[in-house]
C-alpha positions as semicolon CSV with decimal commas, in nm:
position;residue;x (nm);y (nm);z (nm)
1;M;-7,384;-5,744;0,973
2;I;-7,560;-5,764;1,312
3;Q;-7,612;-6,139;1,283
4;T;-7,249;-6,192;1,202
5;H;-7,151;-5,988;1,508
6;E;-7,388;-6,188;1,733
7;A;-7,256;-6,515;1,597
8;Q;-6,902;-6,405;1,674
9;E;-7,008;-6,311;2,027
10;R;-7,171;-6,645;2,079
11;L;-6,868;-6,826;1,943
12;R;-6,642;-6,643;2,186
13;A;-6,879;-6,721;2,474
14;T;-6,885;-7,085;2,375
15;H;-6,507;-7,100;2,364
16;E;-6,506;-6,951;2,712
17;L;-6,732;-7,228;2,839
18;L;-6,524;-7,491;2,666
19;R;-6,196;-7,357;2,806
20;D;-6,178;-7,611;3,093
21;T;-6,376;-7,884;2,928
22;G;-6,098;-8,137;2,913
23;P;-5,994;-8,137;3,283
24;Q;-6,359;-8,111;3,402
25;T;-6,463;-8,410;3,191
26;E;-6,183;-8,621;3,330
27;R;-6,275;-8,538;3,693
28;L;-6,646;-8,604;3,638
29;L;-6,573;-8,935;3,466
30;A;-6,359;-9,033;3,762
31;T;-6,638;-8,967;4,015
32;I;-6,897;-9,152;3,802
33;L;-6,676;-9,454;3,739
34;L;-6,582;-9,469;4,108
35;E;-6,946;-9,430;4,199
36;Q;-6,895;-9,132;4,427
37;P;-7,218;-8,931;4,410
38;D;-7,119;-8,689;4,684
39;A;-6,794;-8,607;4,521
40;E;-6,974;-8,567;4,191
41;K;-7,218;-8,324;4,346
42;R;-6,947;-8,117;4,515
43;L;-6,752;-8,108;4,191
44;L;-7,049;-7,980;3,994
45;Q;-7,116;-7,710;4,254
46;S;-6,751;-7,604;4,247
47;I;-6,751;-7,582;3,867
48;Q;-7,074;-7,384;3,868
49;I;-6,937;-7,134;4,121
50;Q;-6,595;-7,103;3,957
51;E;-6,730;-7,049;3,606
52;G;-7,032;-6,842;3,706
53;L;-7,275;-7,089;3,538
54;Q;-7,647;-7,047;3,536
55;N;-7,692;-7,422;3,558
56;I;-7,484;-7,741;3,543
57;A;-7,601;-8,102;3,545
58;I;-7,525;-8,459;3,437
59;V;-7,809;-8,624;3,250
60;E;-7,862;-8,960;3,087
61;Q;-8,017;-8,818;2,776
62;V;-8,037;-8,476;2,623
63;Q;-8,259;-8,324;2,366
64;L;-8,088;-8,054;2,169
65;P;-8,298;-7,740;2,122
66;Q;-8,353;-7,595;1,775
67;G;-8,056;-7,402;1,646
68;C;-7,793;-7,610;1,827
69;F;-7,492;-7,740;1,649
70;N;-7,428;-8,108;1,617
71;F;-7,174;-8,282;1,831
72;T;-6,814;-8,205;1,737
73;R;-6,479;-8,302;1,879
74;Y;-6,318;-8,043;2,110
75;E;-5,998;-8,138;2,289
76;A;-6,074;-8,511;2,244
77;V;-6,432;-8,466;2,380
78;D;-6,761;-8,473;2,190
79;V;-6,945;-8,147;2,252
80;A;-7,247;-7,962;2,122
81;Q;-7,344;-7,597;2,168
82;C;-7,650;-7,384;2,114
83;Y;-7,811;-7,051;2,204
84;A;-8,164;-7,034;2,343
85;D;-8,359;-6,828;2,592
86;N;-8,069;-6,582;2,627
87;L;-7,858;-6,874;2,748
88;I;-7,560;-7,042;2,599
89;H;-7,573;-7,420;2,636
90;V;-7,282;-7,656;2,600
91;V;-7,346;-8,027;2,602
92;I;-7,051;-8,256;2,661
93;A;-7,070;-8,629;2,609
94;L;-6,920;-8,824;2,899
95;Q;-6,777;-9,158;2,803
96;Y;-6,491;-9,377;2,899
97;A;-6,363;-9,616;2,636
98;D;-6,683;-9,764;2,488
99;R;-6,890;-9,693;2,797
100;H;-7,136;-9,399;2,781
101;C;-7,168;-9,223;3,117
102;G;-7,416;-8,944;3,027
103;F;-7,401;-8,581;2,926
104;L;-7,268;-8,276;3,107
105;V;-7,485;-7,973;3,040
106;K;-7,338;-7,625;3,115
107;S;-7,561;-7,317;3,081
108;R;-7,459;-6,949;3,124
109;S;-7,626;-6,614;3,062
110;H;-7,510;-6,453;2,736
111;N;-7,457;-6,105;2,890
112;Q;-7,255;-6,245;3,176
113;T;-7,032;-6,431;2,933
114;V;-6,967;-6,121;2,728
115;T;-6,879;-5,925;3,044
116;R;-6,633;-6,194;3,149
117;L;-6,479;-6,192;2,804
118;W;-6,432;-5,817;2,816
119;S;-6,289;-5,834;3,162
120;A;-6,042;-6,104;3,058
121;S;-5,921;-5,910;2,756
122;A;-5,895;-5,570;2,934
123;L;-5,522;-5,610;3,000
124;A;-5,466;-5,711;2,641
125;R;-5,653;-5,404;2,522
126;I;-5,451;-5,179;2,755
127;L;-5,130;-5,331;2,626
128;V;-5,239;-5,281;2,268
129;L;-5,342;-4,922;2,341
130;W;-5,007;-4,855;2,514
131;L;-4,823;-4,994;2,215
132;V;-5,027;-4,775;1,981
133;I;-4,958;-4,469;2,195
134;M;-4,588;-4,556;2,206
135;V;-4,571;-4,590;1,829
136;I;-4,752;-4,259;1,779
137;G;-4,532;-4,092;2,042
138;L;-4,209;-4,220;1,888
139;F;-4,321;-4,108;1,547
140;S;-4,410;-3,763;1,682
141;I;-4,075;-3,738;1,862
142;N;-3,896;-3,838;1,543
143;V;-4,082;-3,572;1,343
144;F;-4,016;-3,309;1,613
145;Y;-3,648;-3,408;1,640
146;R;-3,601;-3,390;1,264
147;R;-3,774;-3,054;1,234
148;R;-3,616;-2,891;1,541
149;V;-3,272;-3,056;1,555
150;V;-3,166;-3,270;1,259
151;I;-3,271;-3,039;0,974
152;P;-3,150;-2,716;1,148
153;L;-2,822;-2,887;1,236
154;Q;-2,780;-2,998;0,874
155;C;-2,844;-2,637;0,765
156;L;-2,590;-2,515;1,020
157;L;-2,329;-2,764;0,899
158;G;-2,399;-2,658;0,542
159;A;-2,346;-2,293;0,637
160;V;-2,018;-2,387;0,810
161;A;-1,907;-2,575;0,497
162;N;-2,001;-2,274;0,284
163;S;-1,797;-2,047;0,510
164;A;-1,503;-2,283;0,491
165;S;-1,528;-2,302;0,110
166;S;-1,520;-1,922;0,096
167;D;-1,197;-1,923;0,299
168;L;-1,387;-1,787;0,602
169;A;-1,475;-1,472;0,409
170;V;-1,838;-1,502;0,523
171;G;-1,985;-1,604;0,854
172;V;-2,252;-1,864;0,937
173;N;-2,617;-1,758;0,908
174;S;-2,862;-2,050;0,905
175;N;-3,140;-1,891;1,121
176;P;-3,171;-2,188;1,362
177;P;-3,511;-2,225;1,536
178;T;-3,385;-2,298;1,889
179;E;-3,191;-2,091;2,137
180;E;-2,934;-2,367;2,181
181;L;-2,856;-2,385;1,808
182;R;-2,845;-2,005;1,787
183;S;-2,590;-2,006;2,069
184;L;-2,391;-2,272;1,882
185;E;-2,405;-2,062;1,565
186;N;-2,280;-1,755;1,755
187;S;-1,993;-1,958;1,898
188;I;-1,899;-2,080;1,550
189;N;-1,908;-1,723;1,416
190;Q;-1,686;-1,609;1,704
191;L;-1,444;-1,890;1,622
192;I;-1,446;-1,793;1,253
193;T;-1,380;-1,429;1,346
194;A;-1,092;-1,532;1,574
195;V;-0,943;-1,760;1,307
196;R;-0,979;-1,486;1,044
197;K;-0,814;-1,230;1,274
198;N;-0,534;-1,469;1,362
199;R;-0,478;-1,541;0,993
200;E;-0,464;-1,171;0,915
201;E;-0,219;-1,116;1,201
202;N;-0,004;-1,402;1,073
203;Q;-0,011;-1,251;0,723
204;L;0,086;-0,911;0,864
205;R;0,365;-1,071;1,065
206;A;0,486;-1,248;0,753
207;V;0,482;-0,920;0,560
208;D;0,657;-0,743;0,848
209;S;0,916;-1,018;0,866
210;A;0,980;-1,001;0,492
211;T;0,995;-0,621;0,509
212;A;1,236;-0,636;0,804
213;K;1,460;-0,880;0,616
214;L;1,454;-0,655;0,311
215;A;1,526;-0,352;0,530
216;Q;1,820;-0,529;0,688
217;Q;1,958;-0,621;0,348
218;M;1,912;-0,264;0,226
219;A;2,084;-0,129;0,537
220;H;2,373;-0,368;0,485
221;D;2,403;-0,275;0,116
222;I;2,409;0,102;0,174
223;R;2,654;0,095;0,463
224;S;2,958;0,019;0,246
225;P;2,918;0,318;0,013
226;L;2,806;0,524;0,313
227;T;3,133;0,448;0,489
228;A;3,326;0,555;0,180
229;L;3,116;0,872;0,154
230;R;3,179;0,961;0,518
231;A;3,551;0,917;0,471
232;M;3,552;1,130;0,155
233;V;3,359;1,409;0,330
234;G;3,639;1,430;0,583
235;Q;3,899;1,455;0,303
236;V;3,727;1,727;0,099
237;A;3,941;2,038;0,084
238;G;3,839;2,392;0,002
239;V;3,489;2,347;0,144
240;S;3,356;2,567;0,422
241;E;3,286;2,429;0,766
242;E;2,915;2,494;0,716
243;S;2,908;2,288;0,397
244;R;3,109;2,007;0,554
245;V;2,871;2,000;0,852
246;M;2,573;1,985;0,620
247;M;2,724;1,698;0,421
248;R;2,828;1,515;0,736
249;N;2,481;1,556;0,888
250;A;2,320;1,425;0,571
251;V;2,548;1,120;0,584
252;Q;2,469;1,080;0,953
253;R;2,094;1,085;0,886
254;I;2,133;0,814;0,622
255;E;2,338;0,614;0,870
256;D;2,071;0,666;1,138
257;I;1,809;0,533;0,900
258;A;2,026;0,231;0,820
259;N;2,078;0,164;1,191
260;D;1,706;0,196;1,254
261;L;1,627;-0,049;0,974
262;C;1,864;-0,306;1,121
263;A;1,726;-0,257;1,470
264;K;1,370;-0,312;1,349
265;R;1,486;-0,654;1,227
266;E;1,632;-0,728;1,571
267;H;1,313;-0,630;1,750
268;E;1,105;-0,826;1,500
269;R;1,304;-1,137;1,590
270;A;1,265;-1,065;1,961
271;G;0,890;-1,000;1,926
272;E;0,929;-0,635;2,020
273;A;0,834;-0,314;1,843
274;G;1,043;-0,016;1,753
275;G;1,390;0,051;1,628
276;A;1,738;0,122;1,754
277;D;1,645;0,482;1,827
278;V;1,655;0,484;2,208
279;C;1,568;0,769;2,440
280;S;1,858;0,975;2,571
281;E;1,939;1,332;2,675
282;Q;1,964;1,537;2,358
283;L;2,065;1,898;2,299
284;L;1,763;2,006;2,096
285;S;1,923;2,303;1,923
286;S;2,195;2,078;1,786
287;L;1,936;1,837;1,652
288;L;1,740;2,120;1,492
289;E;2,021;2,319;1,328
290;P;2,142;2,056;1,078
291;L;1,785;1,943;1,014
292;I;1,676;2,296;0,923
293;S;1,979;2,333;0,697
294;E;1,876;2,016;0,522
295;K;1,517;2,141;0,487
296;R;1,638;2,466;0,330
297;T;1,825;2,264;0,071
298;Q;1,529;2,033;0,013
299;H;1,279;2,316;-0,043
300;R;1,504;2,565;-0,220
301;A;1,285;2,524;-0,534
302;K;1,012;2,721;-0,352
303;L;1,169;3,061;-0,398
304;G;0,902;3,245;-0,200
305;V;0,937;3,025;0,111
306;E;1,200;3,087;0,375
307;I;1,285;2,848;0,660
308;H;1,432;3,019;0,964
309;A;1,587;2,866;1,276
310;A;1,529;3,100;1,570
311;L;1,813;2,946;1,768
312;D;1,975;3,197;2,002
313;G;2,098;3,224;2,356
314;A;1,759;3,112;2,488
315;S;1,800;2,779;2,309
316;Y;2,153;2,712;2,436
317;G;2,176;2,425;2,682
318;V;1,815;2,309;2,635
319;F;1,815;1,930;2,680
320;A;1,527;1,684;2,668
321;V;1,500;1,305;2,672
322;V;1,393;1,200;2,321
323;Q;1,472;0,949;2,049
324;P;1,691;1,161;1,818
325;V;1,596;0,994;1,489
326;E;1,224;1,006;1,568
327;F;1,255;1,364;1,695
328;K;1,413;1,479;1,370
329;R;1,152;1,284;1,173
330;V;0,870;1,458;1,361
331;I;1,014;1,807;1,310
332;S;1,096;1,728;0,948
333;N;0,732;1,630;0,882
334;L;0,604;1,945;1,054
335;I;0,835;2,167;0,848
336;N;0,725;1,988;0,529
337;N;0,361;2,044;0,625
338;A;0,426;2,414;0,682
339;V;0,612;2,458;0,353
340;E;0,342;2,276;0,157
341;A;0,073;2,496;0,315
342;M;0,192;2,812;0,136
343;D;0,337;2,938;-0,188
344;Q;0,536;3,209;-0,016
345;G;0,601;3,304;0,342
346;L;0,813;3,218;0,645
347;V;0,853;2,897;0,847
348;T;1,015;2,955;1,186
349;V;1,143;2,685;1,422
350;A;1,224;2,800;1,775
351;V;1,309;2,633;2,105
352;R;1,325;2,782;2,454
353;Q;1,314;2,683;2,818
354;E;1,022;2,766;3,046
355;D;1,069;2,661;3,409
356;E;1,097;2,284;3,404
357;S;0,969;2,247;3,049
358;V;1,109;2,280;2,699
359;V;0,889;2,457;2,444
360;L;0,944;2,407;2,071
361;T;0,734;2,585;1,808
362;V;0,697;2,545;1,432
363;T;0,520;2,852;1,292
364;D;0,421;2,930;0,934
365;T;0,261;3,232;0,768
366;G;0,046;3,021;0,539
367;R;-0,326;3,007;0,465
368;G;-0,427;2,890;0,812
369;I;-0,675;2,621;0,909
370;P;-1,051;2,671;0,958
371;P;-1,172;2,630;1,320
372;D;-1,402;2,338;1,232
373;V;-1,112;2,143;1,078
374;L;-0,852;2,221;1,345
375;P;-0,967;1,969;1,615
376;K;-0,964;1,681;1,364
377;L;-0,606;1,717;1,248
378;M;-0,457;1,536;1,548
379;N;-0,644;1,219;1,451
380;H;-0,497;0,936;1,249
381;G;-0,537;0,990;0,874
382;A;-0,669;1,348;0,902
383;S;-0,523;1,594;0,651
384;F;-0,602;1,943;0,524
385;G;-0,496;2,140;0,218
386;K;-0,262;1,871;0,079
387;N;-0,331;1,657;-0,226
388;G;-0,257;1,296;-0,135
389;G;-0,174;1,382;0,226
390;S;-0,152;1,077;0,455
391;G;-0,257;1,264;0,768
392;L;0,025;1,103;0,968
393;G;0,243;1,409;1,044
394;L;0,052;1,563;1,335
395;Y;-0,073;1,225;1,457
396;H;0,282;1,091;1,463
397;A;0,403;1,406;1,639
398;R;0,137;1,376;1,907
399;T;0,205;1,004;1,955
400;M;0,581;1,047;1,993
401;F;0,573;1,357;2,216
402;E;0,315;1,197;2,446
403;R;0,542;0,892;2,465
404;W;0,825;1,125;2,574
405;G;0,602;1,285;2,839
406;G;0,517;1,597;2,639
407;T;0,222;1,754;2,459
408;V;0,134;1,883;2,113
409;T;-0,112;2,169;2,054
410;L;-0,223;2,329;1,731
411;T;-0,339;2,690;1,687
412;S;-0,427;2,860;1,361
413;T;-0,590;3,171;1,217
414;V;-0,722;3,167;0,863
415;G;-0,519;3,406;0,649
416;V;-0,251;3,449;0,917
417;G;-0,086;3,112;0,969
418;T;-0,047;2,811;1,195
419;T;0,165;2,730;1,499
420;V;0,242;2,382;1,629
421;T;0,357;2,401;1,992
422;L;0,542;2,101;2,134
423;T;0,643;2,071;2,498
424;L;0,875;1,827;2,674
425;P;1,007;1,787;3,028
426;R;1,346;1,958;3,064
427;A;1,638;1,720;3,116
428;V;1,959;1,778;3,310
429;A;2,255;1,853;3,083
430;P;2,506;1,564;3,053
431;A;2,848;1,589;3,214
432;W;3,031;1,661;2,887
433;F;2,835;1,981;2,819
434;V;2,981;2,328;2,901
435;P;2,694;2,545;3,030
436;E;2,905;2,864;3,019
437;L;3,260;2,990;2,974
438;V;3,405;3,141;3,292
439;L;3,721;3,343;3,219
440;T;3,970;3,535;3,431
441;P;4,121;3,870;3,335
442;G;4,457;3,833;3,169
443;S;4,387;3,485;3,035
444;T;4,521;3,371;2,701
445;I;4,266;3,178;2,496
446;V;4,414;2,963;2,221
447;I;4,167;2,894;1,938
448;V;4,266;2,602;1,714
449;D;4,036;2,555;1,412
450;D;4,081;2,533;1,035
451;D;3,758;2,726;0,971
452;V;3,801;3,104;0,951
453;S;3,437;3,169;1,043
454;I;3,484;3,002;1,383
455;H;3,780;3,228;1,456
456;Q;3,560;3,528;1,372
457;I;3,285;3,407;1,607
458;W;3,527;3,366;1,897
459;Q;3,688;3,699;1,815
460;E;3,352;3,874;1,850
461;R;3,258;3,683;2,167
462;L;3,586;3,709;2,361
463;E;3,783;4,012;2,246
464;G;3,753;4,334;2,447
465;D;3,966;4,563;2,658
466;A;3,735;4,533;2,956
467;Q;3,774;4,161;2,961
468;E;4,155;4,182;2,925
469;I;4,152;3,855;2,729
470;T;4,430;3,769;2,483
471;L;4,339;3,553;2,183
472;Q;4,577;3,333;1,987
473;H;4,450;3,191;1,655
474;F;4,589;2,876;1,492
475;S;4,456;2,668;1,201
476;S;4,645;2,344;1,273
477;G;4,790;2,145;1,558
478;T;5,141;2,176;1,417
479;E;5,138;2,553;1,466
480;V;5,018;2,518;1,825
481;V;5,285;2,262;1,913
482;T;5,548;2,502;1,784
483;W;5,403;2,800;1,973
484;Y;5,309;2,650;2,309
485;Q;5,589;2,633;2,563
486;G;5,383;2,575;2,877
487;Q;5,266;2,936;2,923
488;A;5,065;2,993;3,240
489;N;4,694;3,089;3,244
490;T;4,655;2,960;2,891
491;H;4,336;2,781;2,789
492;F;4,237;2,607;2,467
493;L;3,928;2,600;2,247
494;C;4,017;2,324;2,005
495;D;3,846;2,177;1,700
496;Y;3,842;1,799;1,656
497;E;3,899;1,765;1,282
498;F;4,183;1,932;1,088
499;L;4,171;1,879;0,713
500;G;4,495;1,750;0,569
501;H;4,643;1,665;0,910
502;P;4,663;1,311;1,054
503;N;4,608;1,409;1,420
504;N;4,277;1,522;1,565
505;G;4,204;1,772;1,841
506;L;4,197;1,516;2,123
507;E;4,537;1,385;2,019
508;L;4,667;1,743;2,015
509;I;4,528;1,808;2,366
510;A;4,691;1,489;2,491
511;Q;5,020;1,577;2,322
512;L;5,025;1,925;2,485
513;N;4,914;1,777;2,819
514;V;4,644;2,046;2,863
515;A;4,332;1,831;2,915
516;D;4,246;2,022;3,234
517;R;4,252;2,355;3,045
518;A;4,090;2,261;2,715
519;I;3,743;2,246;2,564
520;L;3,676;2,053;2,245
521;V;3,463;2,267;2,011
522;T;3,341;2,033;1,739
523;S;3,047;1,943;1,519
524;H;3,132;1,578;1,598
525;Y;3,016;1,622;1,956
526;E;2,732;1,366;1,921
527;E;2,960;1,078;1,824
528;T;2,982;0,826;2,104
529;P;3,354;0,741;2,058
530;I;3,446;1,110;2,086
531;Q;3,232;1,156;2,398
532;A;3,387;0,845;2,552
533;R;3,740;0,965;2,476
534;C;3,661;1,310;2,621
535;A;3,526;1,149;2,938
536;E;3,840;0,939;2,962
537;M;4,068;1,244;2,925
538;G;3,852;1,484;3,130
539;V;3,782;1,715;2,836
540;R;3,440;1,878;2,797
541;L;3,257;1,973;2,478
542;I;3,084;2,266;2,309
543;P;2,889;2,194;1,989
544;K;3,054;2,406;1,721
545;G;2,720;2,528;1,590
546;L;2,649;2,685;1,931
547;A;2,979;2,869;1,968
548;G;2,801;3,196;1,906
549;F;2,547;3,133;2,183
550;V;2,748;2,992;2,473
551;P;2,727;3,236;2,770
552;V;3,060;3,401;2,858
553;R;3,132;3,534;3,207
554;V;3,448;3,702;3,341
555;E;3,523;3,627;3,706
556;P;3,810;3,707;3,940
557;V;4,110;3,479;3,956
558;A;3,934;3,253;4,207
559;E;3,731;3,103;3,929
560;S;3,862;3,020;3,585
561;I;3,785;2,827;3,271
562;A;3,989;2,538;3,402
563;T;3,772;2,499;3,709
564;T;3,464;2,530;3,493
565;I;3,586;2,270;3,252
566;S;3,717;2,005;3,486
567;A;3,642;2,088;3,848
568;H;3,542;1,728;3,906
569;I;3,894;1,607;3,811
570;A;4,099;1,900;3,943
571;T;4,315;1,674;4,154
572;A;4,352;1,400;3,895
573;P;4,675;1,379;3,691
574;S;4,647;1,486;3,329
575;P;4,627;1,182;3,102
576;Q;4,901;1,138;2,846
577;L;4,943;0,913;2,550
578;S;5,101;0,583;2,647
579;N;5,362;0,399;2,446
580;S;5,094;0,178;2,298
581;E;4,900;0,487;2,184
582;T;5,203;0,650;2,024
583;A;5,304;0,325;1,849
584;K;5,173;0,281;1,499
585;P;4,987;-0,050;1,478
586;T;4,920;-0,243;1,157
587;A;4,593;-0,383;1,027
588;L;4,470;-0,654;0,791
589;V;4,135;-0,598;0,615
590;L;3,927;-0,870;0,444
591;D;3,631;-0,721;0,255
592;D;3,487;-0,790;-0,090
593;D;3,365;-0,431;-0,131
594;E;3,615;-0,245;-0,350
595;G;3,497;0,091;-0,216
596;I;3,572;-0,012;0,141
597;R;3,919;-0,135;0,045
598;F;3,980;0,199;-0,132
599;V;3,874;0,406;0,171
600;W;4,060;0,206;0,437
601;P;4,406;0,359;0,370
602;M;4,269;0,713;0,412
603;E;4,076;0,618;0,724
604;G;4,379;0,429;0,851
605;R;4,577;0,751;0,868
606;R;4,298;0,904;1,075
607;L;4,304;0,602;1,305
608;G;4,682;0,620;1,342
609;L;4,763;0,294;1,165
610;A;5,112;0,246;1,027
611;T;5,016;0,013;0,742
612;I;4,693;-0,136;0,611
613;T;4,683;-0,449;0,397
614;T;4,353;-0,524;0,224
615;F;4,224;-0,834;0,045
616;A;3,891;-0,921;-0,120
617;S;3,882;-1,272;0,033
618;M;4,069;-1,517;0,250
619;E;4,178;-1,703;-0,061
620;A;4,342;-1,388;-0,200
621;C;4,512;-1,327;0,134
622;E;4,646;-1,683;0,160
623;A;4,778;-1,665;-0,196
624;T;5,029;-1,396;-0,091
625;Q;5,147;-1,597;0,213
626;P;5,170;-1,292;0,442
627;D;5,342;-1,282;0,778
628;Y;5,033;-1,274;1,000
629;T;5,235;-1,208;1,314
630;K;5,303;-0,849;1,204
631;F;4,932;-0,757;1,215
632;D;4,800;-0,601;1,537
633;F;4,440;-0,594;1,410
634;A;4,233;-0,781;1,153
635;F;3,895;-0,647;1,037
636;V;3,688;-0,919;0,868
637;D;3,364;-0,885;0,673
638;K;3,114;-1,155;0,767
639;H;2,966;-1,207;0,419
640;I;3,205;-1,263;0,128
641;P;3,001;-1,459;-0,128
642;E;3,295;-1,565;-0,349
643;S;3,487;-1,710;-0,055
644;T;3,456;-2,068;0,064
645;W;3,578;-1,969;0,411
646;R;3,318;-1,914;0,681
647;V;3,381;-1,620;0,909
648;D;3,444;-1,850;1,210
649;Q;3,706;-2,037;1,009
650;V;3,873;-1,708;0,912
651;I;3,879;-1,590;1,274
652;T;4,026;-1,917;1,401
653;H;4,288;-1,929;1,123
654;L;4,404;-1,568;1,168
655;K;4,442;-1,611;1,543
656;A;4,629;-1,938;1,497
657;Q;4,866;-1,769;1,252
658;G;4,953;-1,491;1,496
659;V;4,715;-1,197;1,439
660;K;4,681;-1,032;1,778
661;K;4,313;-0,928;1,761
662;V;4,044;-1,015;1,509
663;F;3,724;-0,810;1,477
664;V;3,411;-0,867;1,269
665;A;3,338;-0,543;1,082
666;S;3,041;-0,628;0,866
667;G;2,812;-0,326;0,868
668;E;2,534;-0,518;1,043
669;S;2,355;-0,487;1,374
670;A;2,596;-0,536;1,663
671;R;2,333;-0,727;1,864
672;E;2,271;-0,969;1,580
673;L;2,641;-1,024;1,518
674;M;2,709;-1,082;1,888
675;S;2,435;-1,346;1,900
676;D;2,573;-1,521;1,591
677;P;2,775;-1,830;1,697
678;L;2,998;-1,787;1,389
679;C;3,129;-1,463;1,540
680;A;3,176;-1,595;1,893
681;A;3,554;-1,637;1,861
682;A;3,609;-1,276;1,750
683;D;3,769;-1,025;1,987
684;G;3,489;-0,781;1,920
685;I;3,211;-0,661;1,692
686;I;3,225;-0,335;1,494
687;P;2,882;-0,238;1,353
688;M;3,036;-0,011;1,088
689;K;3,277;-0,141;0,826
690;I;3,541;0,110;0,940
691;P;3,557;0,197;1,313
692;Q;3,547;0,551;1,444
693;K;3,850;0,470;1,660
694;L;4,078;0,172;1,704
695;P;3,934;-0,090;1,939
696;T;4,120;-0,170;2,258
């Protein structure tokens, strides 16, 4: 093994000595052939110095030492080489053509040759080492990159795919090894959460939209029979005023719910929340009285439970700004909670005024609520003592009263009962409200009402020798017209509705020309058309249910009921019915609801219409070839499925044929109908199928 290594070293050293053999031989031959000994000598010295030779010479003959190789051809030159005395010898035959010129002998130390070889190949070794290091480095980087980036990223992508396949029900959890990949995973999870939340919101919006559409359809469907029911309530004879009020309030609540359902659809389209129930000044006692009557009827099966309305003089004239439908819903839930909390006992609802606040209480004599449970009941979903209770009653009450600027507090004693106290800011009474009756001695008060109980109430409130007040009682407008001949110091307390008579109280007041000396006492006081007509005529209102509580004061002649009622219009002329109001107009009705067509003639008499012609569709109307010019009004339903006529085509055709005014009366939201381009040509929109009064 050692010999082989030495032979290889010698061979490399020999190759080093032979590297410039060819050019050197040519130069030496040139100097010999040209016979230039000096040049030959200088050349040999130069070669010896350049190649670091131990010895160099040109000889005539040479004797090869033992162990030398024979002459061989190397780059077209005969050479021989050997190793002796730690020297490497190279013998080169010098000849030109056939002429022999001697031998060139080059000798160099073996160690020196090896050093030169190593020195010459140092750069090559460095390059090789650099390449090896580069290969190892790249391999290491590749392994590191795969372990720290590629494989974790593949795991992360797999987790994302798994989350996507599960419809984003699960998040991404691949446990990445680096902070950067963990941050990326967190970002992906946040994105998944946001997408999931957005999807849920879209699903909720879709459900809300579908619910709103269904609610609108339900509201539209119930309005037609509701209109017929309202008309029939007004025609019922032999029923007490209290019963009629209860029925009318029940119908009104159903109508309020229908209106609220339609308004929720409007706000859903507009991207808003809430219903049609807007805040306004409300007389709380008048909201509570019919509601409590309804609750008594609802819970009459609980024989041991009594519901009492503590509405007295302290509750008269107490106004607050609330949403009436929501207010009644809140109180209704609180009364239900109180009734369900006991098998027998008393539920009392009271309202009073304290400084600038309104205080309303709902008190029961039930089981009471433990102190540890009491603070939790204002929270969403909290309930006590009720199987299947939703826990929304008190929470809803607190939410709504805080929205109205009020508060809700709850106090209870176990074994004694519970009181819910609700407060609201007091509102200024509206202009139509009569805060008190101011009378003068010797006045004649004319009471016009078809309910005997109302006459009894006024009799107790106003009759007395000290007051020197004369009362005149009438049950219909016809009797009053016959009796009244313009007597001085005569004032009127007049009902609005007279069963079996076509004219109402406002028409009677206008006919007698006593608007400046009359007060309308009616359970219809909340109806907007009646309030508007009273404002137009200068007549003020007293809710009929509060007739027993209105304060009465007798003053000298300087102050009278007339000044109390209409001081703000004392100098204005009394309004009278114009020719157009006394004329009996005619109406055309197009509606596919048989109940509506049945009710219209009865309601037409209330509205003062001379004749009413009804048809189920435009096709049925056209088949009779009527004289359209004789119709002052046309009331058209928007949706008649069996008809091929669109409502805009009906409106255009009726106007072209001579109908003076065409209204869309479709039982839908007024805002939605007004925004419908099909209704744009109509003279007006009537939300109810039958108007409360004739449009102008």
